[in-house]
């Protein structure tokens, strides 16, 4: 029985400031540079959500990607799109909004939401030159 | 001895209708939505074919990618390019032409054709926002 | 008073067969090659809709691009997406569905729909390697 | 004497809030929707700067693009990158930070800075699906 | 009678050294920097060839893009692909191989070759961040 | 403790000739075709460098990507950018400069340079249609 991985790409825009409130201003500047701008900056994020499984003989699908899209939009994209990761997003409270922390937070929301289908990988692009990926391990 | 994976990207255009002939019209509409249009729709597909192996000391190649390209064009792309997956493609007969089923069918053709080189991954993009991947397992 | 051009990109998928019903099969094959497949093929089309004008001091916009998007989706994209240009699209009846004819047909619909804002350019990509543009002249 | 147009693409990230402070909250919501989030959102902007002229026989260049890049980085990109268009950018004070207003403000800075070379076009992408262009007229 | 512009994109790879043999080494270094490496460097070039005209009622085409592609491959791409612009390309002899000089040289070859169809624009990308365009004027 | 993979994409341009000096001219032509042009050709290479690890609670980073970028630019990109792989790059001496051999050579340099952070994958794109990847095994 073949196992195929299917991926849906989604887009959102958000603002953030990358800093650690427990550090001094000087430490934050030294650690985060221009990403520490107190007035925020932002990105066009790209999120790839991958689900793996057997192909359903009735539909030819591992999972209906339009349903996967709706689910990710409802639980994640609608919460972060055109928002500020530091101020507006409950599940990022008390976390530094780096792509690493964002992708792990997305996983914790999406894995149970997608079950029983099996989430196997999230890739989050912050710019066209950097991205992070997480597979739940 | 290093194992390197090399990938060749190919492009083709095709039409399809995603539906299950054993379902009623109402079930097909509920399951496949606009992808069930009886007059077909189509895509610019992108196919990434990946082969892994040791580097040949004589050529510096894992596999000559121009030969890999010719082989994939001969056995797969020439059969599906500017064709209808439901009507024109023998190896998709009696299969719902979802990307999942297409990528597995491609694998069955390409794996023996590429041997003794080792096919390790196929990625098939249907649109710029969704793709499937298969590694033969 | 500065004149700025603003563009919204939209995507749709469709099937077509490029042939002239008044020609013989042999003539169609000679003229259109594989694009003449009687069982259709298809594309992921990309459409760029450009509107030019002065910047509205109240909004900072030439035209609200979310309204432009809604209008183009309503009058054009919803009519052609996941459809067959030869069989399903009333405004392409009796026209060969080349990108040239499609873009001119889109113009005739969109120019009055967008007025009094001024449509100045349509670009239609059929594949990542070919596109057409039209400015109403 | 041939006139050639040469273009350098640059990238920057910024936050903004699209709203008109002279409007009520309800009017801003109705006009700008989610772009009016008071806690900001942001984008990965792409800027194409085009200069036209004759080819210098000594260099084969219309303008040295590495010098053009340095100039645009010094006068524009370094002022807006990882900043907030509403709070941090002097030349956007009292302007709604739409792409239209941003591109015209960039032109006013860049045209004299680039002279005697002739700036002929600025294109500013806010997302991969929308962009604005301005040619100084 | 509508005038539509149609474009075919082609790709090629080439090596070059950007320097002026009538200058001293020091002048070449000051003028061209790392592009003056005497051992060459290279690029994946992208070329967009645009032809404008009325739509032929018999074909729905301004010009058959597969014929345009063949013509450009025969007269330009096959001459420069996997070649060295300074050493291998007859029509670049005694010209500094900047993108500006290359695009004008391409025009001189392609305009008569494409006639009576009307070449209206060439765009040549040297990297994903810089390109030149020429319209024959 | 989540393990996240972070990737930085870098760009460089270089020339090369793919041939084996121990083969005859006829054998090199038969094996490498146009890639064997004795006057070189070149590419815009894209390099993705991936590091995996736990998220540092103080920074929210697996590894500061601006530091990763600096390191890769210093040890690899500055050595190959605008250079000739056959003539200018010490670590490619006596190796056929295929992407396979280049990516393994990059690994040998970058793995110790990045330690104690853990390099887990290099992907090297030679053109937009072919790329190689290596994970150190």
mmCIF file with all atom_site columns, C-alpha atoms in Angstrom, chain C residues 14-135:
data_model
loop_
_atom_site.group_PDB
_atom_site.id
_atom_site.type_symbol
_atom_site.label_atom_id
_atom_site.label_alt_id
_atom_site.label_comp_id
_atom_site.label_asym_id
_atom_site.label_entity_id
_atom_site.label_seq_id
_atom_site.pdbx_PDB_ins_code
_atom_site.Cartn_x
_atom_site.Cartn_y
_atom_site.Cartn_z
_atom_site.occupancy
_atom_site.B_iso_or_equiv
_atom_site.pdbx_formal_charge
_atom_site.auth_seq_id
_atom_site.auth_comp_id
_atom_site.auth_asym_id
_atom_site.auth_atom_id
_atom_site.pdbx_PDB_model_num
ATOM 1   C CA . UNK C 1 14  ? -8.684  25.487 -17.513 1.00 0.00 ? 14  UNK C CA 1
ATOM 2   C CA . UNK C 1 15  ? -8.738  23.028 -20.409 1.00 0.00 ? 15  UNK C CA 1
ATOM 3   C CA . UNK C 1 16  ? -8.760  23.894 -24.081 1.00 0.00 ? 16  UNK C CA 1
ATOM 4   C CA . UNK C 1 17  ? -8.130  22.575 -27.578 1.00 0.00 ? 17  UNK C CA 1
ATOM 5   C CA . UNK C 1 18  ? -6.513  24.946 -30.022 1.00 0.00 ? 18  UNK C CA 1
ATOM 6   C CA . UNK C 1 19  ? -7.982  24.272 -33.453 1.00 0.00 ? 19  UNK C CA 1
ATOM 7   C CA . UNK C 1 20  ? -10.020 25.940 -36.172 1.00 0.00 ? 20  UNK C CA 1
ATOM 8   C CA . UNK C 1 21  ? -13.213 23.994 -36.929 1.00 0.00 ? 21  UNK C CA 1
ATOM 9   C CA . UNK C 1 22  ? -13.249 25.328 -40.484 1.00 0.00 ? 22  UNK C CA 1
ATOM 10  C CA . UNK C 1 23  ? -9.948  23.607 -41.250 1.00 0.00 ? 23  UNK C CA 1
ATOM 11  C CA . UNK C 1 24  ? -9.421  19.922 -42.040 1.00 0.00 ? 24  UNK C CA 1
ATOM 12  C CA . UNK C 1 25  ? -7.887  17.597 -39.476 1.00 0.00 ? 25  UNK C CA 1
ATOM 13  C CA . UNK C 1 26  ? -4.654  17.585 -41.436 1.00 0.00 ? 26  UNK C CA 1
ATOM 14  C CA . UNK C 1 27  ? -4.572  21.366 -41.566 1.00 0.00 ? 27  UNK C CA 1
ATOM 15  C CA . UNK C 1 28  ? -5.279  21.602 -37.839 1.00 0.00 ? 28  UNK C CA 1
ATOM 16  C CA . UNK C 1 29  ? -2.499  19.148 -37.069 1.00 0.00 ? 29  UNK C CA 1
ATOM 17  C CA . UNK C 1 30  ? -0.085  21.044 -39.286 1.00 0.00 ? 30  UNK C CA 1
ATOM 18  C CA . UNK C 1 31  ? -1.063  24.378 -37.740 1.00 0.00 ? 31  UNK C CA 1
ATOM 19  C CA . UNK C 1 32  ? -1.540  23.573 -34.070 1.00 0.00 ? 32  UNK C CA 1
ATOM 20  C CA . UNK C 1 33  ? 0.417   20.356 -33.481 1.00 0.00 ? 33  UNK C CA 1
ATOM 21  C CA . UNK C 1 34  ? -0.071  18.803 -30.062 1.00 0.00 ? 34  UNK C CA 1
ATOM 22  C CA . UNK C 1 35  ? -2.263  21.756 -28.975 1.00 0.00 ? 35  UNK C CA 1
ATOM 23  C CA . UNK C 1 36  ? -4.902  20.271 -31.311 1.00 0.00 ? 36  UNK C CA 1
ATOM 24  C CA . UNK C 1 37  ? -5.398  17.120 -29.187 1.00 0.00 ? 37  UNK C CA 1
ATOM 25  C CA . UNK C 1 38  ? -9.153  16.422 -29.559 1.00 0.00 ? 38  UNK C CA 1
ATOM 26  C CA . UNK C 1 39  ? -9.277  15.191 -25.959 1.00 0.00 ? 39  UNK C CA 1
ATOM 27  C CA . UNK C 1 40  ? -8.040  18.576 -24.682 1.00 0.00 ? 40  UNK C CA 1
ATOM 28  C CA . UNK C 1 41  ? -5.117  19.629 -22.545 1.00 0.00 ? 41  UNK C CA 1
ATOM 29  C CA . UNK C 1 42  ? -4.888  22.376 -19.949 1.00 0.00 ? 42  UNK C CA 1
ATOM 30  C CA . UNK C 1 43  ? -2.953  25.009 -18.107 1.00 0.00 ? 43  UNK C CA 1
ATOM 31  C CA . UNK C 1 44  ? -2.529  26.895 -14.854 1.00 0.00 ? 44  UNK C CA 1
ATOM 32  C CA . UNK C 1 45  ? -3.154  30.395 -16.181 1.00 0.00 ? 45  UNK C CA 1
ATOM 33  C CA . UNK C 1 46  ? -1.885  33.546 -14.443 1.00 0.00 ? 46  UNK C CA 1
ATOM 34  C CA . UNK C 1 47  ? -3.669  36.830 -15.148 1.00 0.00 ? 47  UNK C CA 1
ATOM 35  C CA . UNK C 1 48  ? -2.294  40.279 -14.266 1.00 0.00 ? 48  UNK C CA 1
ATOM 36  C CA . UNK C 1 49  ? -4.911  43.052 -14.333 1.00 0.00 ? 49  UNK C CA 1
ATOM 37  C CA . UNK C 1 50  ? -3.515  46.605 -14.332 1.00 0.00 ? 50  UNK C CA 1
ATOM 38  C CA . UNK C 1 51  ? -5.432  49.798 -13.599 1.00 0.00 ? 51  UNK C CA 1
ATOM 39  C CA . UNK C 1 52  ? -3.932  53.294 -13.820 1.00 0.00 ? 52  UNK C CA 1
ATOM 40  C CA . UNK C 1 53  ? -4.994  56.565 -12.280 1.00 0.00 ? 53  UNK C CA 1
ATOM 41  C CA . UNK C 1 54  ? -4.347  59.267 -9.741  1.00 0.00 ? 54  UNK C CA 1
ATOM 42  C CA . UNK C 1 55  ? -3.954  58.355 -6.076  1.00 0.00 ? 55  UNK C CA 1
ATOM 43  C CA . UNK C 1 56  ? -7.122  59.007 -4.073  1.00 0.00 ? 56  UNK C CA 1
ATOM 44  C CA . UNK C 1 57  ? -6.080  61.280 -1.189  1.00 0.00 ? 57  UNK C CA 1
ATOM 45  C CA . UNK C 1 58  ? -8.641  59.731 1.160   1.00 0.00 ? 58  UNK C CA 1
ATOM 46  C CA . UNK C 1 59  ? -7.461  56.129 0.719   1.00 0.00 ? 59  UNK C CA 1
ATOM 47  C CA . UNK C 1 60  ? -3.978  56.315 -0.772  1.00 0.00 ? 60  UNK C CA 1
ATOM 48  C CA . UNK C 1 61  ? -5.240  53.893 -3.407  1.00 0.00 ? 61  UNK C CA 1
ATOM 49  C CA . UNK C 1 62  ? -5.593  54.184 -7.174  1.00 0.00 ? 62  UNK C CA 1
ATOM 50  C CA . UNK C 1 63  ? -8.216  51.482 -6.766  1.00 0.00 ? 63  UNK C CA 1
ATOM 51  C CA . UNK C 1 64  ? -8.866  49.113 -3.876  1.00 0.00 ? 64  UNK C CA 1
ATOM 52  C CA . UNK C 1 65  ? -7.153  45.929 -5.120  1.00 0.00 ? 65  UNK C CA 1
ATOM 53  C CA . UNK C 1 66  ? -9.436  43.706 -3.060  1.00 0.00 ? 66  UNK C CA 1
ATOM 54  C CA . UNK C 1 67  ? -12.393 45.208 -4.935  1.00 0.00 ? 67  UNK C CA 1
ATOM 55  C CA . UNK C 1 68  ? -10.563 44.786 -8.235  1.00 0.00 ? 68  UNK C CA 1
ATOM 56  C CA . UNK C 1 69  ? -9.919  41.150 -7.333  1.00 0.00 ? 69  UNK C CA 1
ATOM 57  C CA . UNK C 1 70  ? -13.582 40.533 -6.465  1.00 0.00 ? 70  UNK C CA 1
ATOM 58  C CA . UNK C 1 71  ? -14.721 42.096 -9.713  1.00 0.00 ? 71  UNK C CA 1
ATOM 59  C CA . UNK C 1 72  ? -12.301 40.069 -11.860 1.00 0.00 ? 72  UNK C CA 1
ATOM 60  C CA . UNK C 1 73  ? -13.203 36.879 -10.013 1.00 0.00 ? 73  UNK C CA 1
ATOM 61  C CA . UNK C 1 74  ? -16.899 37.529 -10.511 1.00 0.00 ? 74  UNK C CA 1
ATOM 62  C CA . UNK C 1 75  ? -16.828 38.454 -14.209 1.00 0.00 ? 75  UNK C CA 1
ATOM 63  C CA . UNK C 1 76  ? -13.943 36.398 -15.532 1.00 0.00 ? 76  UNK C CA 1
ATOM 64  C CA . UNK C 1 77  ? -12.236 33.931 -13.203 1.00 0.00 ? 77  UNK C CA 1
ATOM 65  C CA . UNK C 1 78  ? -15.401 32.265 -11.921 1.00 0.00 ? 78  UNK C CA 1
ATOM 66  C CA . UNK C 1 79  ? -16.510 31.753 -15.541 1.00 0.00 ? 79  UNK C CA 1
ATOM 67  C CA . UNK C 1 80  ? -13.308 30.063 -16.696 1.00 0.00 ? 80  UNK C CA 1
ATOM 68  C CA . UNK C 1 81  ? -11.757 28.425 -13.621 1.00 0.00 ? 81  UNK C CA 1
ATOM 69  C CA . UNK C 1 82  ? -11.828 24.624 -13.776 1.00 0.00 ? 82  UNK C CA 1
ATOM 70  C CA . UNK C 1 83  ? -13.681 24.925 -17.097 1.00 0.00 ? 83  UNK C CA 1
ATOM 71  C CA . UNK C 1 84  ? -13.145 24.099 -20.753 1.00 0.00 ? 84  UNK C CA 1
ATOM 72  C CA . UNK C 1 85  ? -12.601 27.224 -22.881 1.00 0.00 ? 85  UNK C CA 1
ATOM 73  C CA . UNK C 1 86  ? -14.108 25.561 -25.957 1.00 0.00 ? 86  UNK C CA 1
ATOM 74  C CA . UNK C 1 87  ? -17.198 24.069 -24.333 1.00 0.00 ? 87  UNK C CA 1
ATOM 75  C CA . UNK C 1 88  ? -18.020 25.943 -21.145 1.00 0.00 ? 88  UNK C CA 1
ATOM 76  C CA . UNK C 1 89  ? -17.253 29.636 -21.682 1.00 0.00 ? 89  UNK C CA 1
ATOM 77  C CA . UNK C 1 90  ? -19.986 31.626 -23.443 1.00 0.00 ? 90  UNK C CA 1
ATOM 78  C CA . UNK C 1 91  ? -17.769 34.543 -24.435 1.00 0.00 ? 91  UNK C CA 1
ATOM 79  C CA . UNK C 1 92  ? -15.281 32.221 -26.198 1.00 0.00 ? 92  UNK C CA 1
ATOM 80  C CA . UNK C 1 93  ? -17.925 30.555 -28.381 1.00 0.00 ? 93  UNK C CA 1
ATOM 81  C CA . UNK C 1 94  ? -16.825 30.582 -32.029 1.00 0.00 ? 94  UNK C CA 1
ATOM 82  C CA . UNK C 1 95  ? -13.345 31.800 -31.117 1.00 0.00 ? 95  UNK C CA 1
ATOM 83  C CA . UNK C 1 96  ? -10.171 29.754 -31.190 1.00 0.00 ? 96  UNK C CA 1
ATOM 84  C CA . UNK C 1 97  ? -9.122  29.695 -27.511 1.00 0.00 ? 97  UNK C CA 1
ATOM 85  C CA . UNK C 1 98  ? -5.572  30.931 -27.973 1.00 0.00 ? 98  UNK C CA 1
ATOM 86  C CA . UNK C 1 99  ? -4.185  33.203 -25.277 1.00 0.00 ? 99  UNK C CA 1
ATOM 87  C CA . UNK C 1 100 ? -4.462  36.093 -27.754 1.00 0.00 ? 100 UNK C CA 1
ATOM 88  C CA . UNK C 1 101 ? -8.194  35.627 -28.228 1.00 0.00 ? 101 UNK C CA 1
ATOM 89  C CA . UNK C 1 102 ? -8.741  34.968 -24.534 1.00 0.00 ? 102 UNK C CA 1
ATOM 90  C CA . UNK C 1 103 ? -6.989  38.149 -23.425 1.00 0.00 ? 103 UNK C CA 1
ATOM 91  C CA . UNK C 1 104 ? -8.971  40.311 -25.864 1.00 0.00 ? 104 UNK C CA 1
ATOM 92  C CA . UNK C 1 105 ? -12.220 38.697 -24.722 1.00 0.00 ? 105 UNK C CA 1
ATOM 93  C CA . UNK C 1 106 ? -11.266 39.351 -21.099 1.00 0.00 ? 106 UNK C CA 1
ATOM 94  C CA . UNK C 1 107 ? -10.590 42.992 -21.981 1.00 0.00 ? 107 UNK C CA 1
ATOM 95  C CA . UNK C 1 108 ? -14.031 43.490 -23.482 1.00 0.00 ? 108 UNK C CA 1
ATOM 96  C CA . UNK C 1 109 ? -15.600 42.251 -20.268 1.00 0.00 ? 109 UNK C CA 1
ATOM 97  C CA . UNK C 1 110 ? -13.295 43.909 -17.783 1.00 0.00 ? 110 UNK C CA 1
ATOM 98  C CA . UNK C 1 111 ? -12.877 47.367 -19.285 1.00 0.00 ? 111 UNK C CA 1
ATOM 99  C CA . UNK C 1 112 ? -16.528 48.434 -18.776 1.00 0.00 ? 112 UNK C CA 1
ATOM 100 C CA . UNK C 1 113 ? -16.796 46.506 -15.506 1.00 0.00 ? 113 UNK C CA 1
ATOM 101 C CA . UNK C 1 114 ? -13.819 48.329 -14.024 1.00 0.00 ? 114 UNK C CA 1
ATOM 102 C CA . UNK C 1 115 ? -14.856 51.790 -15.320 1.00 0.00 ? 115 UNK C CA 1
ATOM 103 C CA . UNK C 1 116 ? -14.692 54.550 -14.289 1.00 0.00 ? 116 UNK C CA 1
ATOM 104 C CA . UNK C 1 117 ? -11.316 53.194 -13.169 1.00 0.00 ? 117 UNK C CA 1
ATOM 105 C CA . UNK C 1 118 ? -9.109  52.811 -16.203 1.00 0.00 ? 118 UNK C CA 1
ATOM 106 C CA . UNK C 1 119 ? -7.965  49.338 -17.252 1.00 0.00 ? 119 UNK C CA 1
ATOM 107 C CA . UNK C 1 120 ? -4.603  49.791 -18.981 1.00 0.00 ? 120 UNK C CA 1
ATOM 108 C CA . UNK C 1 121 ? -3.085  46.325 -19.388 1.00 0.00 ? 121 UNK C CA 1
ATOM 109 C CA . UNK C 1 122 ? -3.875  42.646 -19.174 1.00 0.00 ? 122 UNK C CA 1
ATOM 110 C CA . UNK C 1 123 ? -1.112  40.053 -19.124 1.00 0.00 ? 123 UNK C CA 1
ATOM 111 C CA . UNK C 1 124 ? -2.047  36.380 -19.426 1.00 0.00 ? 124 UNK C CA 1
ATOM 112 C CA . UNK C 1 125 ? 0.536   33.669 -18.772 1.00 0.00 ? 125 UNK C CA 1
ATOM 113 C CA . UNK C 1 126 ? -0.332  30.271 -20.291 1.00 0.00 ? 126 UNK C CA 1
ATOM 114 C CA . UNK C 1 127 ? 2.829   28.549 -19.104 1.00 0.00 ? 127 UNK C CA 1
ATOM 115 C CA . UNK C 1 128 ? 5.884   29.841 -17.280 1.00 0.00 ? 128 UNK C CA 1
ATOM 116 C CA . UNK C 1 129 ? 7.518   30.322 -20.705 1.00 0.00 ? 129 UNK C CA 1
ATOM 117 C CA . UNK C 1 130 ? 4.879   32.175 -22.680 1.00 0.00 ? 130 UNK C CA 1
ATOM 118 C CA . UNK C 1 131 ? 2.490   35.027 -22.095 1.00 0.00 ? 131 UNK C CA 1
ATOM 119 C CA . UNK C 1 132 ? 0.464   37.612 -24.002 1.00 0.00 ? 132 UNK C CA 1
ATOM 120 C CA . UNK C 1 133 ? -0.413  41.199 -23.180 1.00 0.00 ? 133 UNK C CA 1
ATOM 121 C CA . UNK C 1 134 ? -3.062  43.604 -24.399 1.00 0.00 ? 134 UNK C CA 1
ATOM 122 C CA . UNK C 1 135 ? -3.677  47.262 -23.699 1.00 0.00 ? 135 UNK C CA 1
#
